[in-house]
Amino acid sequence: MKSLIGKSLGNVVFTERDGNLYGDLTNYGVNASYMIKPVDFCGSAKTILMDLDGTTLTSEEFWVFVIEQTMQKLLGNSKFSLEEADIPFVSGFTTVDHLNYCLNKYSPDKDINSAIECYHEIAEFQLEEIMQGRGRIDAFKPAEGLKEFLTEVKRRKIKIGLATSGLDYKAIPEIVAAFRALNMGDPRDYYDAIITGGRRKDIGDYGTLGEVASKPHPWIYTELAYLGLKVTDPTTVIGIEDSAAGVLSLRFSGFPVVGLNSGNITQSGLDCLCCKKVDKLEEILQMV
């Protein structure tokens, strides 16, 4: 972990104080600092914490597509496309983080609030098209072996929770569509608790903390584990993530992480924060 000291990743800067490693975050005008404590996994899991996008199902390409569509509309350029170097910064973090990155790089004169509104309009349209059997109907692909993994976890009576920074209107259609594709029925029959990023904060509507408290902050996983799943011993918990933001969120929460090689963990330099890296979910069953 010492190799991270002095490095930055998105809005996270890694520092050392009193011999401990911290991740210092700055966003929305607020500073937060979380210690990355050493973690232990006893080898016999009682609880599994899972991410949604990239871990339970594949949808990052779809959301990057929505970001790209948003920038095309803001720039008035239908031929605009993101660069390969942009991908680690437009996946895995929050929508606001993704949009701020794009605005800073490609259109610093544009307003973030206008970009957010544009993004949600495009996302809602594209999701409705998918639900109606049109548009990018293959946008949400279940992870390889997901059905077998969840079925075996339930058979072993291991509690399992799902955590996503995605807002309700995005996250629920994703997981429902993935379960529908696998003929698995209601996701709530498999997961013991599900935490999302909540609801949008529109004028005149009720909203939630949503983006302010989402990954890489620890609060979504902390709530999932301690309130949703009633965890009492963190050494019996294992988290599964594919993104840098998710790895940080789990480690800030004090839980060990198994990283999926399909995500951006290695590209982001965070392999050292994972207790193991795997290619498929079935490999995790051998650990727990």
PDB file of C-alpha atoms in Angstrom, residues 13-149:
ATOM      1  CA  VAL A  13      -5.236  11.778  -2.951  1.00  0.00           C
ATOM      2  CA  PHE A  14      -3.329   9.164  -0.946  1.00  0.00           C
ATOM      3  CA  THR A  15      -1.364  10.433   2.039  1.00  0.00           C
ATOM      4  CA  GLU A  16       0.485   8.991   5.027  1.00  0.00           C
ATOM      5  CA  ARG A  17      -0.047  10.243   8.559  1.00  0.00           C
ATOM      6  CA  ASP A  18       1.322   8.638  11.720  1.00  0.00           C
ATOM      7  CA  GLY A  19       2.301   5.572   9.731  1.00  0.00           C
ATOM      8  CA  ASN A  20      -1.224   5.053   8.358  1.00  0.00           C
ATOM      9  CA  LEU A  21      -2.469   5.354   4.775  1.00  0.00           C
ATOM     10  CA  TYR A  22      -5.371   7.708   4.099  1.00  0.00           C
ATOM     11  CA  GLY A  23      -7.498   8.535   1.121  1.00  0.00           C
ATOM     12  CA  ASP A  24      -8.321  12.251   1.109  1.00  0.00           C
ATOM     13  CA  LEU A  25     -11.384  13.243  -0.955  1.00  0.00           C
ATOM     14  CA  THR A  26     -12.458  16.682  -2.075  1.00  0.00           C
ATOM     15  CA  ASN A  27     -15.836  17.157  -3.744  1.00  0.00           C
ATOM     16  CA  TYR A  28     -18.849  19.454  -3.508  1.00  0.00           C
ATOM     17  CA  GLY A  29     -16.762  21.873  -1.457  1.00  0.00           C
ATOM     18  CA  VAL A  30     -16.255  19.348   1.343  1.00  0.00           C
ATOM     19  CA  ASN A  31     -13.083  17.538   2.383  1.00  0.00           C
ATOM     20  CA  ALA A  32     -13.172  14.006   3.785  1.00  0.00           C
ATOM     21  CA  SER A  33     -10.360  11.734   4.898  1.00  0.00           C
ATOM     22  CA  TYR A  34     -10.626   7.978   5.405  1.00  0.00           C
ATOM     23  CA  MET A  35      -8.008   5.620   6.810  1.00  0.00           C
ATOM     24  CA  ILE A  36      -7.254   2.529   4.755  1.00  0.00           C
ATOM     25  CA  LYS A  37      -6.785   0.028   7.559  1.00  0.00           C
ATOM     26  CA  PRO A  38      -5.186  -3.379   7.155  1.00  0.00           C
ATOM     27  CA  VAL A  39      -7.981  -5.943   6.790  1.00  0.00           C
ATOM     28  CA  ASP A  40      -8.245  -9.632   7.537  1.00  0.00           C
ATOM     29  CA  PHE A  41     -10.490 -12.259   5.998  1.00  0.00           C
ATOM     30  CA  CYS A  42     -10.992 -15.383   8.084  1.00  0.00           C
ATOM     31  CA  GLY A  43     -11.604 -17.583   5.039  1.00  0.00           C
ATOM     32  CA  SER A  44     -15.161 -18.538   5.978  1.00  0.00           C
ATOM     33  CA  ALA A  45     -17.524 -15.850   4.771  1.00  0.00           C
ATOM     34  CA  LYS A  46     -20.821 -15.158   6.473  1.00  0.00           C
ATOM     35  CA  THR A  47     -21.544 -12.108   4.319  1.00  0.00           C
ATOM     36  CA  ILE A  48     -20.774 -11.114   0.735  1.00  0.00           C
ATOM     37  CA  LEU A  49     -21.068  -7.528  -0.497  1.00  0.00           C
ATOM     38  CA  MET A  50     -21.434  -7.127  -4.263  1.00  0.00           C
ATOM     39  CA  ASP A  51     -21.289  -4.228  -6.656  1.00  0.00           C
ATOM     40  CA  LEU A  52     -23.848  -3.942  -9.495  1.00  0.00           C
ATOM     41  CA  ASP A  53     -22.272  -2.458 -12.644  1.00  0.00           C
ATOM     42  CA  GLY A  54     -19.318  -4.478 -13.845  1.00  0.00           C
ATOM     43  CA  THR A  55     -19.629  -7.117 -11.112  1.00  0.00           C
ATOM     44  CA  THR A  56     -23.196  -8.413 -11.175  1.00  0.00           C
ATOM     45  CA  LEU A  57     -23.800  -7.289 -14.715  1.00  0.00           C
ATOM     46  CA  THR A  58     -22.025  -5.448 -17.496  1.00  0.00           C
ATOM     47  CA  SER A  59     -23.369  -1.983 -18.241  1.00  0.00           C
ATOM     48  CA  GLU A  60     -20.413   0.382 -18.108  1.00  0.00           C
ATOM     49  CA  GLU A  61     -20.323   0.615 -21.918  1.00  0.00           C
ATOM     50  CA  PHE A  62     -23.929   1.784 -21.885  1.00  0.00           C
ATOM     51  CA  TRP A  63     -23.301   4.511 -19.287  1.00  0.00           C
ATOM     52  CA  VAL A  64     -20.142   5.662 -21.060  1.00  0.00           C
ATOM     53  CA  PHE A  65     -22.324   5.843 -24.182  1.00  0.00           C
ATOM     54  CA  VAL A  66     -24.770   8.091 -22.278  1.00  0.00           C
ATOM     55  CA  ILE A  67     -21.873  10.328 -21.151  1.00  0.00           C
ATOM     56  CA  GLU A  68     -20.690  10.531 -24.748  1.00  0.00           C
ATOM     57  CA  GLN A  69     -24.204  11.374 -25.968  1.00  0.00           C
ATOM     58  CA  THR A  70     -24.429  14.063 -23.294  1.00  0.00           C
ATOM     59  CA  MET A  71     -21.190  15.669 -24.412  1.00  0.00           C
ATOM     60  CA  GLN A  72     -22.291  15.516 -28.055  1.00  0.00           C
ATOM     61  CA  LYS A  73     -25.426  17.471 -27.175  1.00  0.00           C
ATOM     62  CA  LEU A  74     -23.601  19.994 -24.966  1.00  0.00           C
ATOM     63  CA  LEU A  75     -20.937  20.592 -27.590  1.00  0.00           C
ATOM     64  CA  GLY A  76     -23.356  20.559 -30.511  1.00  0.00           C
ATOM     65  CA  ASN A  77     -21.101  17.992 -32.154  1.00  0.00           C
ATOM     66  CA  SER A  78     -22.659  14.645 -33.095  1.00  0.00           C
ATOM     67  CA  LYS A  79     -19.232  13.259 -34.006  1.00  0.00           C
ATOM     68  CA  PHE A  80     -17.647  13.834 -30.586  1.00  0.00           C
ATOM     69  CA  SER A  81     -16.225  10.697 -28.983  1.00  0.00           C
ATOM     70  CA  LEU A  82     -14.335  10.040 -25.776  1.00  0.00           C
ATOM     71  CA  GLU A  83     -10.697   8.992 -25.881  1.00  0.00           C
ATOM     72  CA  GLU A  84      -9.375   5.726 -24.483  1.00  0.00           C
ATOM     73  CA  ALA A  85      -7.538   7.704 -21.793  1.00  0.00           C
ATOM     74  CA  ASP A  86     -10.888   9.082 -20.573  1.00  0.00           C
ATOM     75  CA  ILE A  87     -12.402   5.711 -19.690  1.00  0.00           C
ATOM     76  CA  PRO A  88     -11.000   5.361 -16.116  1.00  0.00           C
ATOM     77  CA  PHE A  89     -12.514   8.770 -15.327  1.00  0.00           C
ATOM     78  CA  VAL A  90     -15.971   8.195 -16.800  1.00  0.00           C
ATOM     79  CA  SER A  91     -16.669   4.810 -15.218  1.00  0.00           C
ATOM     80  CA  GLY A  92     -16.818   3.613 -11.638  1.00  0.00           C
ATOM     81  CA  PHE A  93     -17.251   7.014  -9.970  1.00  0.00           C
ATOM     82  CA  THR A  94     -20.401   9.148  -9.694  1.00  0.00           C
ATOM     83  CA  THR A  95     -22.236  10.749 -12.588  1.00  0.00           C
ATOM     84  CA  VAL A  96     -21.223  14.195 -11.351  1.00  0.00           C
ATOM     85  CA  ASP A  97     -17.577  13.112 -11.181  1.00  0.00           C
ATOM     86  CA  HIS A  98     -17.808  11.770 -14.747  1.00  0.00           C
ATOM     87  CA  LEU A  99     -19.443  14.936 -16.078  1.00  0.00           C
ATOM     88  CA  ASN A 100     -17.083  17.271 -14.211  1.00  0.00           C
ATOM     89  CA  TYR A 101     -14.131  15.432 -15.711  1.00  0.00           C
ATOM     90  CA  CYS A 102     -15.554  15.778 -19.238  1.00  0.00           C
ATOM     91  CA  LEU A 103     -16.472  19.423 -18.799  1.00  0.00           C
ATOM     92  CA  ASN A 104     -13.046  20.301 -17.410  1.00  0.00           C
ATOM     93  CA  LYS A 105     -11.321  18.597 -20.324  1.00  0.00           C
ATOM     94  CA  TYR A 106     -13.613  19.298 -23.260  1.00  0.00           C
ATOM     95  CA  SER A 107     -15.900  22.203 -22.382  1.00  0.00           C
ATOM     96  CA  PRO A 108     -14.868  24.197 -19.277  1.00  0.00           C
ATOM     97  CA  ASP A 109     -17.345  26.969 -20.104  1.00  0.00           C
ATOM     98  CA  LYS A 110     -20.371  24.670 -19.687  1.00  0.00           C
ATOM     99  CA  ASP A 111     -22.405  24.555 -16.454  1.00  0.00           C
ATOM    100  CA  ILE A 112     -22.422  21.292 -14.457  1.00  0.00           C
ATOM    101  CA  ASN A 113     -26.124  21.605 -13.601  1.00  0.00           C
ATOM    102  CA  SER A 114     -27.049  21.878 -17.268  1.00  0.00           C
ATOM    103  CA  ALA A 115     -24.855  18.860 -17.994  1.00  0.00           C
ATOM    104  CA  ILE A 116     -26.580  16.838 -15.267  1.00  0.00           C
ATOM    105  CA  GLU A 117     -30.037  17.668 -16.619  1.00  0.00           C
ATOM    106  CA  CYS A 118     -28.954  16.762 -20.141  1.00  0.00           C
ATOM    107  CA  TYR A 119     -27.468  13.479 -18.912  1.00  0.00           C
ATOM    108  CA  HIS A 120     -30.623  12.408 -17.054  1.00  0.00           C
ATOM    109  CA  GLU A 121     -32.859  13.287 -20.003  1.00  0.00           C
ATOM    110  CA  ILE A 122     -30.754  11.109 -22.301  1.00  0.00           C
ATOM    111  CA  ALA A 123     -30.481   8.299 -19.735  1.00  0.00           C
ATOM    112  CA  GLU A 124     -34.240   8.222 -19.065  1.00  0.00           C
ATOM    113  CA  PHE A 125     -34.988   8.135 -22.790  1.00  0.00           C
ATOM    114  CA  GLN A 126     -32.487   5.337 -23.448  1.00  0.00           C
ATOM    115  CA  LEU A 127     -33.738   3.266 -20.472  1.00  0.00           C
ATOM    116  CA  GLU A 128     -37.347   3.577 -21.622  1.00  0.00           C
ATOM    117  CA  GLU A 129     -36.309   2.468 -25.112  1.00  0.00           C
ATOM    118  CA  ILE A 130     -34.630  -0.603 -23.613  1.00  0.00           C
ATOM    119  CA  MET A 131     -37.634  -1.453 -21.430  1.00  0.00           C
ATOM    120  CA  GLN A 132     -39.833  -1.248 -24.541  1.00  0.00           C
ATOM    121  CA  GLY A 133     -37.572  -3.656 -26.412  1.00  0.00           C
ATOM    122  CA  ARG A 134     -35.977  -0.979 -28.556  1.00  0.00           C
ATOM    123  CA  GLY A 135     -32.626   0.810 -28.587  1.00  0.00           C
ATOM    124  CA  ARG A 136     -29.662  -0.874 -26.893  1.00  0.00           C
ATOM    125  CA  ILE A 137     -31.581  -3.927 -25.684  1.00  0.00           C
ATOM    126  CA  ASP A 138     -28.326  -5.773 -24.957  1.00  0.00           C
ATOM    127  CA  ALA A 139     -27.048  -2.998 -22.674  1.00  0.00           C
ATOM    128  CA  PHE A 140     -27.328  -4.987 -19.423  1.00  0.00           C
ATOM    129  CA  LYS A 141     -25.613  -8.362 -19.631  1.00  0.00           C
ATOM    130  CA  PRO A 142     -25.527 -10.621 -16.560  1.00  0.00           C
ATOM    131  CA  ALA A 143     -22.033 -11.494 -15.393  1.00  0.00           C
ATOM    132  CA  GLU A 144     -20.816 -14.899 -16.487  1.00  0.00           C
ATOM    133  CA  GLY A 145     -21.884 -17.470 -13.915  1.00  0.00           C
ATOM    134  CA  LEU A 146     -24.061 -15.019 -11.942  1.00  0.00           C
ATOM    135  CA  LYS A 147     -27.022 -17.370 -11.556  1.00  0.00           C
ATOM    136  CA  GLU A 148     -24.849 -20.265 -10.415  1.00  0.00           C
ATOM    137  CA  PHE A 149     -22.902 -18.011  -8.038  1.00  0.00           C
TER     138      PHE A 149
END
